[in-house]
PDB file of C-alpha atoms in Angstrom:
ATOM      1  CA  MET H   1      45.535  52.436 -41.529  1.00 79.00           C
ATOM      2  CA  SER H   2      41.890  53.430 -41.877  1.00 88.00           C
ATOM      3  CA  LEU H   3      38.628  52.397 -40.295  1.00 96.00           C
ATOM      4  CA  ARG H   4      36.822  49.396 -41.794  1.00 96.00           C
ATOM      5  CA  LEU H   5      33.438  48.363 -40.378  1.00 97.00           C
ATOM      6  CA  ASP H   6      32.118  45.207 -42.003  1.00 97.00           C
ATOM      7  CA  THR H   7      28.361  44.673 -42.256  1.00 98.00           C
ATOM      8  CA  VAL H   8      28.174  41.454 -40.273  1.00 98.00           C
ATOM      9  CA  SER H   9      26.078  39.915 -37.519  1.00 98.00           C
ATOM     10  CA  LEU H  10      27.415  40.314 -33.978  1.00 98.00           C
ATOM     11  CA  GLU H  11      26.351  38.120 -31.081  1.00 98.00           C
ATOM     12  CA  ASN H  12      26.841  37.411 -27.410  1.00 97.00           C
ATOM     13  CA  ARG H  13      24.664  35.507 -24.956  1.00 96.00           C
ATOM     14  CA  PHE H  14      22.130  38.328 -24.542  1.00 98.00           C
ATOM     15  CA  VAL H  15      21.674  39.776 -28.045  1.00 98.00           C
ATOM     16  CA  ARG H  16      22.202  39.039 -31.700  1.00 98.00           C
ATOM     17  CA  LEU H  17      22.733  42.108 -33.898  1.00 98.00           C
ATOM     18  CA  GLU H  18      21.595  41.434 -37.457  1.00 98.00           C
ATOM     19  CA  PRO H  19      22.404  43.955 -40.217  1.00 98.00           C
ATOM     20  CA  LEU H  20      19.219  45.409 -41.705  1.00 98.00           C
ATOM     21  CA  THR H  21      18.069  43.746 -44.910  1.00 98.00           C
ATOM     22  CA  ALA H  22      14.773  43.746 -46.778  1.00 98.00           C
ATOM     23  CA  ALA H  23      13.929  40.419 -45.101  1.00 98.00           C
ATOM     24  CA  LEU H  24      13.866  42.166 -41.695  1.00 98.00           C
ATOM     25  CA  GLU H  25      11.601  45.071 -42.675  1.00 98.00           C
ATOM     26  CA  ASP H  26       8.317  43.672 -41.320  1.00 98.00           C
ATOM     27  CA  GLU H  27       9.873  42.507 -38.044  1.00 98.00           C
ATOM     28  CA  MET H  28      11.509  45.889 -37.571  1.00 98.00           C
ATOM     29  CA  ARG H  29       8.275  47.741 -38.309  1.00 98.00           C
ATOM     30  CA  ALA H  30       6.467  45.712 -35.634  1.00 98.00           C
ATOM     31  CA  ALA H  31       9.293  45.999 -33.098  1.00 98.00           C
ATOM     32  CA  LEU H  32       9.638  49.784 -33.333  1.00 98.00           C
ATOM     33  CA  ASP H  33       5.916  50.625 -33.386  1.00 98.00           C
ATOM     34  CA  CYS H  34       5.585  51.345 -29.664  1.00 97.00           C
ATOM     35  CA  ASP H  35       6.175  53.922 -26.947  1.00 96.00           C
ATOM     36  CA  ALA H  36       5.630  57.035 -29.069  1.00 95.00           C
ATOM     37  CA  ALA H  37       6.637  59.336 -26.182  1.00 93.00           C
ATOM     38  CA  SER H  38      10.156  57.878 -26.101  1.00 92.00           C
ATOM     39  CA  TRP H  39      10.671  58.805 -29.748  1.00 94.00           C
ATOM     40  CA  ASP H  40      10.053  62.492 -28.954  1.00 89.00           C
ATOM     41  CA  VAL H  41      13.710  63.081 -28.048  1.00 87.00           C
ATOM     42  CA  MET H  42      14.970  61.362 -31.196  1.00 91.00           C
ATOM     43  CA  VAL H  43      16.119  63.171 -34.318  1.00 94.00           C
ATOM     44  CA  ALA H  44      14.247  60.634 -36.465  1.00 95.00           C
ATOM     45  CA  ALA H  45      11.269  58.510 -35.425  1.00 96.00           C
ATOM     46  CA  ALA H  46      10.460  55.005 -36.651  1.00 97.00           C
ATOM     47  CA  TYR H  47       7.098  54.246 -35.064  1.00 97.00           C
ATOM     48  CA  GLY H  48       3.816  54.070 -36.962  1.00 97.00           C
ATOM     49  CA  PRO H  49       3.706  56.406 -39.978  1.00 97.00           C
ATOM     50  CA  HIS H  50       7.352  57.417 -39.495  1.00 97.00           C
ATOM     51  CA  PHE H  51       8.747  53.940 -40.148  1.00 98.00           C
ATOM     52  CA  ASP H  52       8.938  54.048 -43.949  1.00 98.00           C
ATOM     53  CA  GLY H  53      11.050  57.210 -44.044  1.00 97.00           C
ATOM     54  CA  TRP H  54      13.307  55.933 -41.258  1.00 98.00           C
ATOM     55  CA  TRP H  55      13.767  52.603 -43.076  1.00 98.00           C
ATOM     56  CA  ARG H  56      14.590  54.246 -46.423  1.00 98.00           C
ATOM     57  CA  SER H  57      17.112  56.545 -44.768  1.00 97.00           C
ATOM     58  CA  ALA H  58      18.812  53.664 -42.931  1.00 98.00           C
ATOM     59  CA  MET H  59      19.026  51.518 -46.058  1.00 98.00           C
ATOM     60  CA  GLN H  60      20.411  54.389 -48.168  1.00 98.00           C
ATOM     61  CA  ALA H  61      23.062  55.178 -45.554  1.00 97.00           C
ATOM     62  CA  MET H  62      24.064  51.513 -45.475  1.00 97.00           C
ATOM     63  CA  GLU H  63      24.400  51.472 -49.263  1.00 97.00           C
ATOM     64  CA  GLN H  64      26.577  54.606 -49.072  1.00 96.00           C
ATOM     65  CA  GLY H  65      28.788  53.076 -46.373  1.00 95.00           C
ATOM     66  CA  THR H  66      28.125  55.820 -43.820  1.00 97.00           C
ATOM     67  CA  ARG H  67      26.090  53.610 -41.474  1.00 98.00           C
ATOM     68  CA  VAL H  68      25.714  50.016 -40.372  1.00 98.00           C
ATOM     69  CA  ALA H  69      22.250  49.535 -38.855  1.00 98.00           C
ATOM     70  CA  TRP H  70      21.271  46.417 -36.955  1.00 98.00           C
ATOM     71  CA  ALA H  71      18.121  44.774 -35.666  1.00 98.00           C
ATOM     72  CA  VAL H  72      18.537  43.800 -32.014  1.00 98.00           C
ATOM     73  CA  ARG H  73      17.279  40.251 -31.526  1.00 98.00           C
ATOM     74  CA  ARG H  74      16.903  38.555 -28.150  1.00 97.00           C
ATOM     75  CA  PRO H  75      18.260  34.989 -28.595  1.00 95.00           C
ATOM     76  CA  GLY H  76      16.124  33.518 -25.813  1.00 92.00           C
ATOM     77  CA  ASP H  77      12.807  33.952 -27.613  1.00 96.00           C
ATOM     78  CA  GLY H  78      13.946  35.201 -31.027  1.00 97.00           C
ATOM     79  CA  ALA H  79      12.106  38.527 -30.673  1.00 97.00           C
ATOM     80  CA  VAL H  80      13.409  41.696 -32.321  1.00 98.00           C
ATOM     81  CA  VAL H  81      13.437  44.219 -29.465  1.00 98.00           C
ATOM     82  CA  GLY H  82      15.029  47.265 -31.063  1.00 98.00           C
ATOM     83  CA  THR H  83      17.675  48.754 -33.308  1.00 98.00           C
ATOM     84  CA  THR H  84      21.106  50.320 -33.026  1.00 98.00           C
ATOM     85  CA  SER H  85      23.717  51.628 -35.455  1.00 98.00           C
ATOM     86  CA  LEU H  86      27.280  52.605 -36.057  1.00 98.00           C
ATOM     87  CA  TYR H  87      27.039  55.720 -38.189  1.00 96.00           C
ATOM     88  CA  GLU H  88      28.754  58.988 -39.064  1.00 96.00           C
ATOM     89  CA  ILE H  89      31.488  56.592 -40.187  1.00 97.00           C
ATOM     90  CA  LYS H  90      34.612  58.590 -41.103  1.00 97.00           C
ATOM     91  CA  PRO H  91      37.256  56.112 -42.317  1.00 96.00           C
ATOM     92  CA  ASP H  92      39.971  58.746 -42.869  1.00 95.00           C
ATOM     93  CA  TYR H  93      39.625  59.969 -39.286  1.00 97.00           C
ATOM     94  CA  ARG H  94      39.038  56.458 -37.871  1.00 98.00           C
ATOM     95  CA  ARG H  95      35.967  57.781 -36.086  1.00 98.00           C
ATOM     96  CA  CYS H  96      32.314  56.748 -35.875  1.00 98.00           C
ATOM     97  CA  GLU H  97      29.271  57.174 -33.675  1.00 98.00           C
ATOM     98  CA  ILE H  98      26.991  54.740 -31.879  1.00 98.00           C
ATOM     99  CA  GLY H  99      23.397  55.880 -32.107  1.00 95.00           C
ATOM    100  CA  SER H 100      19.949  55.654 -33.622  1.00 95.00           C
ATOM    101  CA  THR H 101      19.317  53.276 -30.734  1.00 96.00           C
ATOM    102  CA  PHE H 102      15.839  52.342 -29.587  1.00 96.00           C
ATOM    103  CA  TYR H 103      14.713  49.414 -27.441  1.00 97.00           C
ATOM    104  CA  ARG H 104      11.205  48.277 -26.677  1.00 97.00           C
ATOM    105  CA  PRO H 105      10.240  49.107 -23.054  1.00 97.00           C
ATOM    106  CA  GLU H 106      10.526  45.478 -21.918  1.00 96.00           C
ATOM    107  CA  ALA H 107      14.142  45.331 -23.168  1.00 97.00           C
ATOM    108  CA  ARG H 108      15.324  48.379 -21.199  1.00 94.00           C
ATOM    109  CA  GLY H 109      17.183  48.307 -17.909  1.00 90.00           C
ATOM    110  CA  GLY H 110      18.659  44.817 -18.268  1.00 94.00           C
ATOM    111  CA  PRO H 111      21.519  43.266 -20.246  1.00 97.00           C
ATOM    112  CA  VAL H 112      20.371  44.359 -23.732  1.00 97.00           C
ATOM    113  CA  ASN H 113      21.936  47.838 -23.842  1.00 95.00           C
ATOM    114  CA  PRO H 114      25.308  46.968 -22.283  1.00 96.00           C
ATOM    115  CA  SER H 115      25.439  43.864 -24.513  1.00 97.00           C
ATOM    116  CA  CYS H 116      24.846  45.954 -27.632  1.00 98.00           C
ATOM    117  CA  LYS H 117      27.400  48.564 -26.596  1.00 98.00           C
ATOM    118  CA  ARG H 118      29.989  45.840 -25.863  1.00 98.00           C
ATOM    119  CA  LEU H 119      29.490  44.364 -29.339  1.00 98.00           C
ATOM    120  CA  LEU H 120      29.435  47.712 -31.170  1.00 98.00           C
ATOM    121  CA  LEU H 121      32.468  49.150 -29.391  1.00 98.00           C
ATOM    122  CA  GLY H 122      34.387  45.917 -29.953  1.00 98.00           C
ATOM    123  CA  HIS H 123      33.459  45.913 -33.641  1.00 98.00           C
ATOM    124  CA  ALA H 124      34.522  49.549 -34.045  1.00 98.00           C
ATOM    125  CA  PHE H 125      37.863  49.229 -32.267  1.00 98.00           C
ATOM    126  CA  ASP H 126      38.632  45.881 -33.928  1.00 98.00           C
ATOM    127  CA  GLY H 127      37.945  47.671 -37.239  1.00 98.00           C
ATOM    128  CA  GLY H 128      40.546  50.340 -36.525  1.00 98.00           C
ATOM    129  CA  ALA H 129      38.596  53.106 -34.769  1.00 98.00           C
ATOM    130  CA  VAL H 130      40.492  55.481 -32.523  1.00 98.00           C
ATOM    131  CA  ARG H 131      37.344  57.291 -31.367  1.00 98.00           C
ATOM    132  CA  VAL H 132      33.706  56.238 -30.932  1.00 98.00           C
ATOM    133  CA  GLU H 133      31.199  58.942 -30.051  1.00 98.00           C
ATOM    134  CA  ILE H 134      27.886  58.459 -28.259  1.00 98.00           C
ATOM    135  CA  LEU H 135      25.495  61.425 -28.424  1.00 97.00           C
ATOM    136  CA  THR H 136      22.166  61.989 -26.737  1.00 95.00           C
ATOM    137  CA  ASP H 137      19.643  64.735 -26.157  1.00 95.00           C
ATOM    138  CA  ALA H 138      20.770  67.084 -23.367  1.00 96.00           C
ATOM    139  CA  ILE H 139      17.264  66.872 -21.849  1.00 95.00           C
ATOM    140  CA  ASN H 140      17.528  63.072 -21.469  1.00 93.00           C
ATOM    141  CA  PRO H 141      19.269  62.458 -18.115  1.00 93.00           C
ATOM    142  CA  GLY H 142      18.462  58.733 -18.160  1.00 90.00           C
ATOM    143  CA  SER H 143      20.312  58.221 -21.426  1.00 92.00           C
ATOM    144  CA  GLN H 144      23.254  60.298 -20.212  1.00 95.00           C
ATOM    145  CA  ALA H 145      23.487  58.230 -17.010  1.00 94.00           C
ATOM    146  CA  ALA H 146      23.477  55.009 -19.047  1.00 91.00           C
ATOM    147  CA  ILE H 147      26.277  56.326 -21.281  1.00 95.00           C
ATOM    148  CA  ARG H 148      28.371  57.362 -18.272  1.00 95.00           C
ATOM    149  CA  LYS H 149      27.803  53.924 -16.738  1.00 93.00           C
ATOM    150  CA  LEU H 150      29.425  52.417 -19.848  1.00 92.00           C
ATOM    151  CA  GLY H 151      32.597  54.344 -19.060  1.00 93.00           C
ATOM    152  CA  ALA H 152      32.334  56.869 -21.900  1.00 97.00           C
ATOM    153  CA  ARG H 153      33.816  60.268 -21.109  1.00 97.00           C
ATOM    154  CA  ASP H 154      31.609  63.341 -20.941  1.00 97.00           C
ATOM    155  CA  GLU H 155      32.793  65.943 -23.467  1.00 98.00           C
ATOM    156  CA  GLY H 156      30.192  68.626 -22.874  1.00 97.00           C
ATOM    157  CA  VAL H 157      27.099  69.962 -24.616  1.00 98.00           C
ATOM    158  CA  LEU H 158      26.842  70.970 -28.266  1.00 97.00           C
ATOM    159  CA  ARG H 159      24.323  73.800 -28.311  1.00 98.00           C
ATOM    160  CA  LYS H 160      21.605  73.906 -30.986  1.00 97.00           C
ATOM    161  CA  HIS H 161      23.230  70.855 -32.550  1.00 97.00           C
ATOM    162  CA  LYS H 162      20.312  68.938 -34.087  1.00 95.00           C
ATOM    163  CA  ILE H 163      16.601  69.292 -34.791  1.00 95.00           C
ATOM    164  CA  THR H 164      14.227  66.545 -33.720  1.00 94.00           C
ATOM    165  CA  PHE H 165      11.607  65.138 -36.068  1.00 94.00           C
ATOM    166  CA  LYS H 166       9.039  67.278 -34.220  1.00 93.00           C
ATOM    167  CA  GLY H 167      11.021  70.452 -34.954  1.00 94.00           C
ATOM    168  CA  ARG H 168      12.565  71.101 -31.532  1.00 95.00           C
ATOM    169  CA  ILE H 169      16.092  72.512 -31.765  1.00 96.00           C
ATOM    170  CA  ARG H 170      18.052  70.278 -29.468  1.00 96.00           C
ATOM    171  CA  ASP H 171      21.232  70.594 -27.474  1.00 97.00           C
ATOM    172  CA  THR H 172      23.319  67.417 -27.620  1.00 97.00           C
ATOM    173  CA  ALA H 173      25.311  65.878 -24.781  1.00 98.00           C
ATOM    174  CA  GLN H 174      28.467  64.391 -26.294  1.00 98.00           C
ATOM    175  CA  PHE H 175      30.440  61.447 -24.942  1.00 98.00           C
ATOM    176  CA  ALA H 176      33.287  59.414 -26.408  1.00 98.00           C
ATOM    177  CA  VAL H 177      35.337  56.282 -25.879  1.00 98.00           C
ATOM    178  CA  LEU H 178      38.870  56.392 -27.280  1.00 98.00           C
ATOM    179  CA  ASP H 179      41.025  53.427 -28.221  1.00 98.00           C
ATOM    180  CA  ASP H 180      43.120  54.253 -25.138  1.00 98.00           C
ATOM    181  CA  ASP H 181      39.990  53.960 -22.956  1.00 97.00           C
ATOM    182  CA  TRP H 182      38.739  50.756 -24.569  1.00 98.00           C
ATOM    183  CA  PRO H 183      40.548  48.132 -22.427  1.00 98.00           C
ATOM    184  CA  GLU H 184      39.117  49.615 -19.217  1.00 97.00           C
ATOM    185  CA  VAL H 185      35.654  50.162 -20.720  1.00 97.00           C
ATOM    186  CA  ARG H 186      35.659  46.613 -22.124  1.00 98.00           C
ATOM    187  CA  ALA H 187      36.581  45.171 -18.719  1.00 97.00           C
ATOM    188  CA  ARG H 188      33.775  47.150 -17.037  1.00 95.00           C
ATOM    189  CA  LEU H 189      31.230  46.001 -19.600  1.00 97.00           C
ATOM    190  CA  ASP H 190      32.368  42.387 -19.354  1.00 97.00           C
ATOM    191  CA  ALA H 191      32.055  42.521 -15.566  1.00 96.00           C
ATOM    192  CA  ARG H 192      28.539  44.011 -15.825  1.00 95.00           C
ATOM    193  CA  LEU H 193      27.429  41.356 -18.278  1.00 97.00           C
ATOM    194  CA  ALA H 194      28.929  38.558 -16.161  1.00 97.00           C
ATOM    195  CA  ALA H 195      26.745  39.712 -13.269  1.00 96.00           C
ATOM    196  CA  PHE H 196      23.563  38.915 -15.205  1.00 93.00           C
ATOM    197  CA  GLY H 197      22.346  35.354 -14.652  1.00 74.00           C
TER     198      GLY H 197
END
C-alpha cells in the first residue's frame, strides 16, 4: 500500500477547501495580501510582490504531485480567507506534511484552523498516510500552542532547518500525528468543532 492524496475539494460546515486552479488566482492574491508582519516567520511569502513567485511554486509542486494546495473558503459569506497545503508528499513512506498555512486575521482564533486540520488529517489518513507532520518556526509560540491543541505530538526542534524568505536561518519545531494517534485526535477535533455554534 502507498499514499494517494487526490486533488479534490474538502468541506465541512465551517470551511470549504478548494484545490488551487488558475480560476482562483485573483481571489487568492486578494486574500493573502494582508498582515505582512505575520509572513515574516514563513519560509515563503505570498503577500504583495511575493504572490507571483509563491503562486508559481505552488502550481508547479501540484503538477509534480508533491503538494496539494487549497484555497480556504468560508461557506457563510463565500470569502477566501487563506490557504493551506498537504506537501512533502512521500508516497513510498506514506508520509506528508501539513503546512504553507496562512489565514487572514479575521479568520484566526475560531473554527477555521481546527476545521482545516480535521479535513486535511482525514484526507491524509484516508489516503493511506501513516504519519502527518506539522512544522512551525521555533520562535512562534502561538503556532506551536495551536498545533499541540490539535493533539499532535511534539518531536523536538530541528536546528538551522530552513531559511525564511527574508534570509533568517530558522529553527523548526516539529510535530506529528501518526495513524495510531488519529482516532483520538479526530475525536478531539470533532468535539472542538461541535462546541462552535
